[in-house]
């Protein structure tokens, strides 16, 4: 995948505060892990083929996987790049790094592998829609990465207390709702089965929606997600 010019410069130079390849950091949400021979950013396992490795956190921020410090400063923010990346996201059935990086975004002969803290789709904001329902935007893409907001599809997973919403089927069918947005919506939930059970209804714009819980079996079964931290893959530092 062709990176924005500033990022291509940083990757090529092997410099930068965590966003470059040359840091030689191990993988993990905090950049911890052993340095070894697991992968190398931009490696070429076959002629004219390049491979890159990414990580998305539970706030919907995308990073190069070997970024040392993962925060708002070092995450990808270019909307065109994010749209291109996530529109092509699909389960990784390439035969390479399938366990460690469950998702893949292809760009010609470039393979962009992705692992995640929870789900590869993270809903970050609610936007006005052209129709009757607003849009639920994900992964920093604004209106270019969005699905119609379906209040009835909201489901809270009792195992972790996180909130989820229906997502594009190709990316697993379920997306995580960013914690800040979930907290903002918390007064709208009703707990008809008791406070110790997941919510049963959601009030929104004068309507009372019964939560279908249709996504719960997929979440409990693991579905197509990352199910927490993926096994660490050592990263080979850039030479020279």
PDB file of C-alpha atoms in Angstrom:
ATOM      1  CA  UNK A   1       0.000   0.000   0.000  1.00  0.00           C
ATOM      2  CA  UNK A   2       1.371   3.420  -0.943  1.00  0.00           C
ATOM      3  CA  UNK A   3       1.815   5.533   2.161  1.00  0.00           C
ATOM      4  CA  UNK A   4       1.283   9.300   2.314  1.00  0.00           C
ATOM      5  CA  UNK A   5       4.508  11.111   1.243  1.00  0.00           C
ATOM      6  CA  UNK A   6       5.538  12.167   4.747  1.00  0.00           C
ATOM      7  CA  UNK A   7       5.117   8.633   6.040  1.00  0.00           C
ATOM      8  CA  UNK A   8       6.956   7.110   3.081  1.00  0.00           C
ATOM      9  CA  UNK A   9       9.864   9.397   3.886  1.00  0.00           C
ATOM     10  CA  UNK A  10       9.891   8.348   7.518  1.00  0.00           C
ATOM     11  CA  UNK A  11       9.641   4.651   6.715  1.00  0.00           C
ATOM     12  CA  UNK A  12      12.360   4.849   4.084  1.00  0.00           C
ATOM     13  CA  UNK A  13      14.693   6.693   6.418  1.00  0.00           C
ATOM     14  CA  UNK A  14      14.015   4.295   9.277  1.00  0.00           C
ATOM     15  CA  UNK A  15      13.568   7.269  11.596  1.00  0.00           C
ATOM     16  CA  UNK A  16      10.861   8.880  13.665  1.00  0.00           C
ATOM     17  CA  UNK A  17       9.317   8.519  17.055  1.00  0.00           C
ATOM     18  CA  UNK A  18       7.857   5.089  16.626  1.00  0.00           C
ATOM     19  CA  UNK A  19       6.354   5.356  13.149  1.00  0.00           C
ATOM     20  CA  UNK A  20       9.472   4.268  11.280  1.00  0.00           C
ATOM     21  CA  UNK A  21      10.729   0.793  10.546  1.00  0.00           C
ATOM     22  CA  UNK A  22      14.240   1.279  11.792  1.00  0.00           C
ATOM     23  CA  UNK A  23      13.276   1.439  15.447  1.00  0.00           C
ATOM     24  CA  UNK A  24      13.558  -2.333  15.715  1.00  0.00           C
ATOM     25  CA  UNK A  25      10.880  -2.522  18.399  1.00  0.00           C
ATOM     26  CA  UNK A  26       9.094  -5.725  19.290  1.00  0.00           C
ATOM     27  CA  UNK A  27       5.402  -6.094  18.591  1.00  0.00           C
ATOM     28  CA  UNK A  28       2.674  -5.466  21.094  1.00  0.00           C
ATOM     29  CA  UNK A  29       0.325  -2.691  22.119  1.00  0.00           C
ATOM     30  CA  UNK A  30       3.146  -0.981  23.887  1.00  0.00           C
ATOM     31  CA  UNK A  31       5.888  -1.999  21.489  1.00  0.00           C
ATOM     32  CA  UNK A  32       7.279  -4.680  23.788  1.00  0.00           C
ATOM     33  CA  UNK A  33       8.560  -8.038  22.651  1.00  0.00           C
ATOM     34  CA  UNK A  34      11.740  -9.805  21.660  1.00  0.00           C
ATOM     35  CA  UNK A  35      13.669  -8.741  18.597  1.00  0.00           C
ATOM     36  CA  UNK A  36      14.096 -11.683  16.273  1.00  0.00           C
ATOM     37  CA  UNK A  37      13.301 -12.937  12.782  1.00  0.00           C
ATOM     38  CA  UNK A  38       9.484 -12.942  12.762  1.00  0.00           C
ATOM     39  CA  UNK A  39       8.955 -10.190  10.206  1.00  0.00           C
ATOM     40  CA  UNK A  40      10.495  -7.036   8.792  1.00  0.00           C
ATOM     41  CA  UNK A  41       8.488  -4.043   7.595  1.00  0.00           C
ATOM     42  CA  UNK A  42       8.624  -3.882   3.810  1.00  0.00           C
ATOM     43  CA  UNK A  43      10.009  -7.386   3.466  1.00  0.00           C
ATOM     44  CA  UNK A  44       9.798  -9.022   0.046  1.00  0.00           C
ATOM     45  CA  UNK A  45       9.008 -12.760   0.309  1.00  0.00           C
ATOM     46  CA  UNK A  46       8.556 -12.966  -3.475  1.00  0.00           C
ATOM     47  CA  UNK A  47       9.551 -10.835  -6.456  1.00  0.00           C
ATOM     48  CA  UNK A  48       7.685  -7.512  -6.640  1.00  0.00           C
ATOM     49  CA  UNK A  49       5.834  -8.313  -3.395  1.00  0.00           C
ATOM     50  CA  UNK A  50       6.056  -6.234  -0.240  1.00  0.00           C
ATOM     51  CA  UNK A  51       4.621  -6.907   3.216  1.00  0.00           C
ATOM     52  CA  UNK A  52       3.743  -4.394   5.935  1.00  0.00           C
ATOM     53  CA  UNK A  53       2.356  -4.975   9.419  1.00  0.00           C
ATOM     54  CA  UNK A  54      -0.169  -2.871  11.331  1.00  0.00           C
ATOM     55  CA  UNK A  55      -1.973  -2.727  14.655  1.00  0.00           C
ATOM     56  CA  UNK A  56      -5.284  -1.077  15.619  1.00  0.00           C
ATOM     57  CA  UNK A  57      -6.050  -0.301  19.255  1.00  0.00           C
ATOM     58  CA  UNK A  58      -9.414  -0.214  21.053  1.00  0.00           C
ATOM     59  CA  UNK A  59      -9.733   3.510  20.328  1.00  0.00           C
ATOM     60  CA  UNK A  60      -9.687   2.917  16.563  1.00  0.00           C
ATOM     61  CA  UNK A  61      -6.155   4.261  16.055  1.00  0.00           C
ATOM     62  CA  UNK A  62      -4.028   2.561  13.377  1.00  0.00           C
ATOM     63  CA  UNK A  63      -0.248   2.190  13.750  1.00  0.00           C
ATOM     64  CA  UNK A  64       2.633   0.430  12.089  1.00  0.00           C
ATOM     65  CA  UNK A  65       2.863  -2.640  14.295  1.00  0.00           C
ATOM     66  CA  UNK A  66       6.437  -2.011  15.424  1.00  0.00           C
ATOM     67  CA  UNK A  67       5.776   1.571  16.502  1.00  0.00           C
ATOM     68  CA  UNK A  68       7.487   2.007  19.870  1.00  0.00           C
ATOM     69  CA  UNK A  69       5.059   4.498  21.397  1.00  0.00           C
ATOM     70  CA  UNK A  70       1.458   4.148  20.289  1.00  0.00           C
ATOM     71  CA  UNK A  71      -0.603   7.288  20.820  1.00  0.00           C
ATOM     72  CA  UNK A  72      -2.504   9.971  18.895  1.00  0.00           C
ATOM     73  CA  UNK A  73       0.712  11.554  17.669  1.00  0.00           C
ATOM     74  CA  UNK A  74       2.079   8.371  16.052  1.00  0.00           C
ATOM     75  CA  UNK A  75      -1.147   6.916  14.619  1.00  0.00           C
ATOM     76  CA  UNK A  76      -2.207   7.267  10.984  1.00  0.00           C
ATOM     77  CA  UNK A  77      -4.562  10.204  10.392  1.00  0.00           C
ATOM     78  CA  UNK A  78      -4.707  10.605   6.611  1.00  0.00           C
ATOM     79  CA  UNK A  79      -8.364   9.931   5.734  1.00  0.00           C
ATOM     80  CA  UNK A  80      -7.606   8.828   2.167  1.00  0.00           C
ATOM     81  CA  UNK A  81      -5.076   6.276   3.404  1.00  0.00           C
ATOM     82  CA  UNK A  82      -7.373   4.996   6.171  1.00  0.00           C
ATOM     83  CA  UNK A  83     -10.277   4.671   3.740  1.00  0.00           C
ATOM     84  CA  UNK A  84      -8.159   2.767   1.231  1.00  0.00           C
ATOM     85  CA  UNK A  85      -6.817   0.467   3.957  1.00  0.00           C
ATOM     86  CA  UNK A  86     -10.097  -0.428   5.675  1.00  0.00           C
ATOM     87  CA  UNK A  87     -12.233  -0.676   2.534  1.00  0.00           C
ATOM     88  CA  UNK A  88      -9.976  -3.550   1.443  1.00  0.00           C
ATOM     89  CA  UNK A  89      -9.792  -5.246   4.813  1.00  0.00           C
ATOM     90  CA  UNK A  90     -10.686  -8.938   4.908  1.00  0.00           C
ATOM     91  CA  UNK A  91      -9.821 -12.056   6.926  1.00  0.00           C
ATOM     92  CA  UNK A  92      -6.250 -13.162   6.380  1.00  0.00           C
ATOM     93  CA  UNK A  93      -6.338 -16.392   4.396  1.00  0.00           C
ATOM     94  CA  UNK A  94      -3.025 -15.795   2.675  1.00  0.00           C
ATOM     95  CA  UNK A  95      -1.243 -18.657   4.396  1.00  0.00           C
ATOM     96  CA  UNK A  96       1.121 -16.148   6.042  1.00  0.00           C
ATOM     97  CA  UNK A  97       0.871 -14.814   9.619  1.00  0.00           C
ATOM     98  CA  UNK A  98      -2.774 -15.883   9.833  1.00  0.00           C
ATOM     99  CA  UNK A  99      -2.693 -16.506  13.604  1.00  0.00           C
ATOM    100  CA  UNK A 100      -0.702 -13.399  14.503  1.00  0.00           C
ATOM    101  CA  UNK A 101      -2.348 -10.996  12.021  1.00  0.00           C
ATOM    102  CA  UNK A 102      -5.937 -12.187  11.428  1.00  0.00           C
ATOM    103  CA  UNK A 103      -6.737  -9.506   8.830  1.00  0.00           C
ATOM    104  CA  UNK A 104      -5.264  -8.450   5.526  1.00  0.00           C
ATOM    105  CA  UNK A 105      -5.643  -5.365   3.310  1.00  0.00           C
ATOM    106  CA  UNK A 106      -4.356  -5.916  -0.211  1.00  0.00           C
ATOM    107  CA  UNK A 107      -3.043  -3.215  -2.517  1.00  0.00           C
ATOM    108  CA  UNK A 108      -1.939  -4.836  -5.760  1.00  0.00           C
ATOM    109  CA  UNK A 109       1.039  -6.989  -4.820  1.00  0.00           C
ATOM    110  CA  UNK A 110       1.399  -5.343  -1.409  1.00  0.00           C
ATOM    111  CA  UNK A 111       0.143  -7.258   1.609  1.00  0.00           C
ATOM    112  CA  UNK A 112      -0.832  -5.199   4.628  1.00  0.00           C
ATOM    113  CA  UNK A 113      -1.333  -7.426   7.659  1.00  0.00           C
ATOM    114  CA  UNK A 114      -3.403  -6.242  10.632  1.00  0.00           C
ATOM    115  CA  UNK A 115      -3.809  -7.359  14.218  1.00  0.00           C
ATOM    116  CA  UNK A 116      -6.038  -5.661  16.768  1.00  0.00           C
ATOM    117  CA  UNK A 117      -6.644  -5.150  20.453  1.00  0.00           C
ATOM    118  CA  UNK A 118     -10.253  -6.363  20.107  1.00  0.00           C
ATOM    119  CA  UNK A 119     -11.935  -5.939  16.711  1.00  0.00           C
ATOM    120  CA  UNK A 120     -10.523  -4.588  13.422  1.00  0.00           C
ATOM    121  CA  UNK A 121     -13.451  -2.162  13.137  1.00  0.00           C
ATOM    122  CA  UNK A 122     -13.759   0.433  15.912  1.00  0.00           C
ATOM    123  CA  UNK A 123     -16.621   2.919  15.764  1.00  0.00           C
ATOM    124  CA  UNK A 124     -15.425   6.347  16.804  1.00  0.00           C
ATOM    125  CA  UNK A 125     -18.135   8.937  16.110  1.00  0.00           C
ATOM    126  CA  UNK A 126     -21.752   9.489  15.117  1.00  0.00           C
ATOM    127  CA  UNK A 127     -22.333  11.659  12.041  1.00  0.00           C
ATOM    128  CA  UNK A 128     -25.452  13.145  10.449  1.00  0.00           C
ATOM    129  CA  UNK A 129     -26.750  10.961   7.651  1.00  0.00           C
ATOM    130  CA  UNK A 130     -28.468  11.853   4.408  1.00  0.00           C
ATOM    131  CA  UNK A 131     -31.404   9.608   5.267  1.00  0.00           C
ATOM    132  CA  UNK A 132     -33.490   9.082   8.385  1.00  0.00           C
ATOM    133  CA  UNK A 133     -30.660   7.526  10.378  1.00  0.00           C
ATOM    134  CA  UNK A 134     -27.264   8.967  11.262  1.00  0.00           C
ATOM    135  CA  UNK A 135     -23.999   7.327  10.259  1.00  0.00           C
ATOM    136  CA  UNK A 136     -21.675   5.513  12.611  1.00  0.00           C
ATOM    137  CA  UNK A 137     -18.127   6.237  11.487  1.00  0.00           C
ATOM    138  CA  UNK A 138     -15.177   3.951  12.151  1.00  0.00           C
ATOM    139  CA  UNK A 139     -11.393   3.986  12.289  1.00  0.00           C
ATOM    140  CA  UNK A 140     -10.912   7.697  11.636  1.00  0.00           C
ATOM    141  CA  UNK A 141     -12.420   7.678   8.149  1.00  0.00           C
ATOM    142  CA  UNK A 142     -15.277  10.126   8.724  1.00  0.00           C
ATOM    143  CA  UNK A 143     -18.134   9.777   6.234  1.00  0.00           C
ATOM    144  CA  UNK A 144     -15.940   7.695   3.939  1.00  0.00           C
ATOM    145  CA  UNK A 145     -15.824   4.882   6.500  1.00  0.00           C
ATOM    146  CA  UNK A 146     -19.297   4.632   7.974  1.00  0.00           C
ATOM    147  CA  UNK A 147     -22.360   2.416   8.303  1.00  0.00           C
ATOM    148  CA  UNK A 148     -25.972   3.373   9.069  1.00  0.00           C
ATOM    149  CA  UNK A 149     -26.506   3.593  12.814  1.00  0.00           C
ATOM    150  CA  UNK A 150     -28.672   0.647  13.902  1.00  0.00           C
ATOM    151  CA  UNK A 151     -29.488   1.125  17.608  1.00  0.00           C
ATOM    152  CA  UNK A 152     -31.201  -2.259  17.797  1.00  0.00           C
ATOM    153  CA  UNK A 153     -27.922  -4.017  16.912  1.00  0.00           C
ATOM    154  CA  UNK A 154     -26.035  -2.624  19.915  1.00  0.00           C
ATOM    155  CA  UNK A 155     -24.891  -5.349  22.258  1.00  0.00           C
ATOM    156  CA  UNK A 156     -22.853  -5.327  25.447  1.00  0.00           C
ATOM    157  CA  UNK A 157     -20.590  -8.311  26.016  1.00  0.00           C
ATOM    158  CA  UNK A 158     -20.828  -9.313  29.694  1.00  0.00           C
ATOM    159  CA  UNK A 159     -17.327 -10.802  29.659  1.00  0.00           C
ATOM    160  CA  UNK A 160     -15.632  -7.428  29.181  1.00  0.00           C
ATOM    161  CA  UNK A 161     -18.386  -4.817  29.485  1.00  0.00           C
ATOM    162  CA  UNK A 162     -17.602  -3.410  26.042  1.00  0.00           C
ATOM    163  CA  UNK A 163     -20.211  -2.241  23.558  1.00  0.00           C
ATOM    164  CA  UNK A 164     -20.452  -3.504  19.962  1.00  0.00           C
ATOM    165  CA  UNK A 165     -22.391  -2.643  16.801  1.00  0.00           C
ATOM    166  CA  UNK A 166     -22.943  -4.319  13.443  1.00  0.00           C
ATOM    167  CA  UNK A 167     -20.022  -3.793  11.034  1.00  0.00           C
ATOM    168  CA  UNK A 168     -19.237  -4.678   7.401  1.00  0.00           C
ATOM    169  CA  UNK A 169     -19.443  -8.441   6.948  1.00  0.00           C
ATOM    170  CA  UNK A 170     -16.085  -8.634   5.176  1.00  0.00           C
ATOM    171  CA  UNK A 171     -14.387  -7.252   8.305  1.00  0.00           C
ATOM    172  CA  UNK A 172     -16.046  -9.683  10.700  1.00  0.00           C
ATOM    173  CA  UNK A 173     -19.590  -8.358  10.970  1.00  0.00           C
ATOM    174  CA  UNK A 174     -19.070  -6.809  14.417  1.00  0.00           C
ATOM    175  CA  UNK A 175     -17.295  -3.630  15.421  1.00  0.00           C
ATOM    176  CA  UNK A 176     -16.232  -2.298  18.802  1.00  0.00           C
ATOM    177  CA  UNK A 177     -17.742   1.004  19.966  1.00  0.00           C
ATOM    178  CA  UNK A 178     -15.038   3.319  21.254  1.00  0.00           C
ATOM    179  CA  UNK A 179     -15.225   3.686  25.040  1.00  0.00           C
ATOM    180  CA  UNK A 180     -15.821   7.467  24.951  1.00  0.00           C
ATOM    181  CA  UNK A 181     -18.815   6.976  22.651  1.00  0.00           C
ATOM    182  CA  UNK A 182     -20.130   4.077  24.739  1.00  0.00           C
ATOM    183  CA  UNK A 183     -19.961   6.229  27.879  1.00  0.00           C
ATOM    184  CA  UNK A 184     -21.789   9.039  26.082  1.00  0.00           C
ATOM    185  CA  UNK A 185     -24.599   6.620  25.213  1.00  0.00           C
ATOM    186  CA  UNK A 186     -24.776   4.922  28.621  1.00  0.00           C
ATOM    187  CA  UNK A 187     -27.778   6.996  29.899  1.00  0.00           C
ATOM    188  CA  UNK A 188     -29.844   5.756  26.952  1.00  0.00           C
ATOM    189  CA  UNK A 189     -29.736   2.079  27.959  1.00  0.00           C
ATOM    190  CA  UNK A 190     -32.431   0.230  29.890  1.00  0.00           C
ATOM    191  CA  UNK A 191     -31.720  -2.911  31.888  1.00  0.00           C
ATOM    192  CA  UNK A 192     -34.989  -4.809  31.764  1.00  0.00           C
ATOM    193  CA  UNK A 193     -33.426  -8.072  32.964  1.00  0.00           C
ATOM    194  CA  UNK A 194     -31.748  -6.435  35.958  1.00  0.00           C
ATOM    195  CA  UNK A 195     -28.632  -4.312  36.496  1.00  0.00           C
ATOM    196  CA  UNK A 196     -26.348  -7.355  36.486  1.00  0.00           C
ATOM    197  CA  UNK A 197     -27.474  -8.386  33.001  1.00  0.00           C
ATOM    198  CA  UNK A 198     -26.781  -6.784  29.623  1.00  0.00           C
ATOM    199  CA  UNK A 199     -29.105  -3.943  28.590  1.00  0.00           C
ATOM    200  CA  UNK A 200     -32.339  -4.873  26.857  1.00  0.00           C
ATOM    201  CA  UNK A 201     -33.440  -1.550  25.319  1.00  0.00           C
ATOM    202  CA  UNK A 202     -31.940   1.663  23.972  1.00  0.00           C
ATOM    203  CA  UNK A 203     -33.761   5.000  23.816  1.00  0.00           C
ATOM    204  CA  UNK A 204     -32.753   7.244  20.937  1.00  0.00           C
ATOM    205  CA  UNK A 205     -34.396  10.347  19.475  1.00  0.00           C
ATOM    206  CA  UNK A 206     -37.784   9.632  20.994  1.00  0.00           C
ATOM    207  CA  UNK A 207     -37.829   5.943  20.103  1.00  0.00           C
ATOM    208  CA  UNK A 208     -37.337   2.887  22.303  1.00  0.00           C
ATOM    209  CA  UNK A 209     -35.388   0.136  20.547  1.00  0.00           C
ATOM    210  CA  UNK A 210     -35.382  -3.453  21.730  1.00  0.00           C
ATOM    211  CA  UNK A 211     -31.829  -4.779  21.496  1.00  0.00           C
ATOM    212  CA  UNK A 212     -31.878  -7.920  19.376  1.00  0.00           C
ATOM    213  CA  UNK A 213     -28.662  -9.429  20.822  1.00  0.00           C
ATOM    214  CA  UNK A 214     -28.103 -10.999  17.390  1.00  0.00           C
ATOM    215  CA  UNK A 215     -24.376 -10.241  17.496  1.00  0.00           C
ATOM    216  CA  UNK A 216     -23.846 -11.886  20.877  1.00  0.00           C
ATOM    217  CA  UNK A 217     -23.371 -15.464  19.570  1.00  0.00           C
ATOM    218  CA  UNK A 218     -20.753 -14.249  17.101  1.00  0.00           C
ATOM    219  CA  UNK A 219     -18.893 -12.405  19.848  1.00  0.00           C
ATOM    220  CA  UNK A 220     -19.034 -15.349  22.250  1.00  0.00           C
ATOM    221  CA  UNK A 221     -17.771 -17.709  19.574  1.00  0.00           C
ATOM    222  CA  UNK A 222     -14.814 -15.480  18.884  1.00  0.00           C
ATOM    223  CA  UNK A 223     -16.113 -14.734  15.391  1.00  0.00           C
ATOM    224  CA  UNK A 224     -13.705 -13.004  13.077  1.00  0.00           C
ATOM    225  CA  UNK A 225     -11.848 -10.842  15.522  1.00  0.00           C
ATOM    226  CA  UNK A 226      -8.563 -10.659  17.307  1.00  0.00           C
ATOM    227  CA  UNK A 227      -9.848 -11.854  20.698  1.00  0.00           C
ATOM    228  CA  UNK A 228      -7.411  -9.673  22.582  1.00  0.00           C
ATOM    229  CA  UNK A 229      -3.696  -9.535  21.996  1.00  0.00           C
ATOM    230  CA  UNK A 230      -2.381 -11.683  19.200  1.00  0.00           C
ATOM    231  CA  UNK A 231       0.722 -13.777  19.825  1.00  0.00           C
ATOM    232  CA  UNK A 232       3.825 -11.625  19.620  1.00  0.00           C
ATOM    233  CA  UNK A 233       5.823 -11.819  16.419  1.00  0.00           C
ATOM    234  CA  UNK A 234       9.443 -10.718  16.650  1.00  0.00           C
ATOM    235  CA  UNK A 235      10.449  -7.935  14.324  1.00  0.00           C
ATOM    236  CA  UNK A 236      13.778  -7.777  12.569  1.00  0.00           C
ATOM    237  CA  UNK A 237      15.441  -4.352  12.828  1.00  0.00           C
ATOM    238  CA  UNK A 238      16.306  -2.528   9.634  1.00  0.00           C
ATOM    239  CA  UNK A 239      19.924  -2.850   8.611  1.00  0.00           C
ATOM    240  CA  UNK A 240      21.961   0.174   7.589  1.00  0.00           C
TER     241      UNK A 240
END
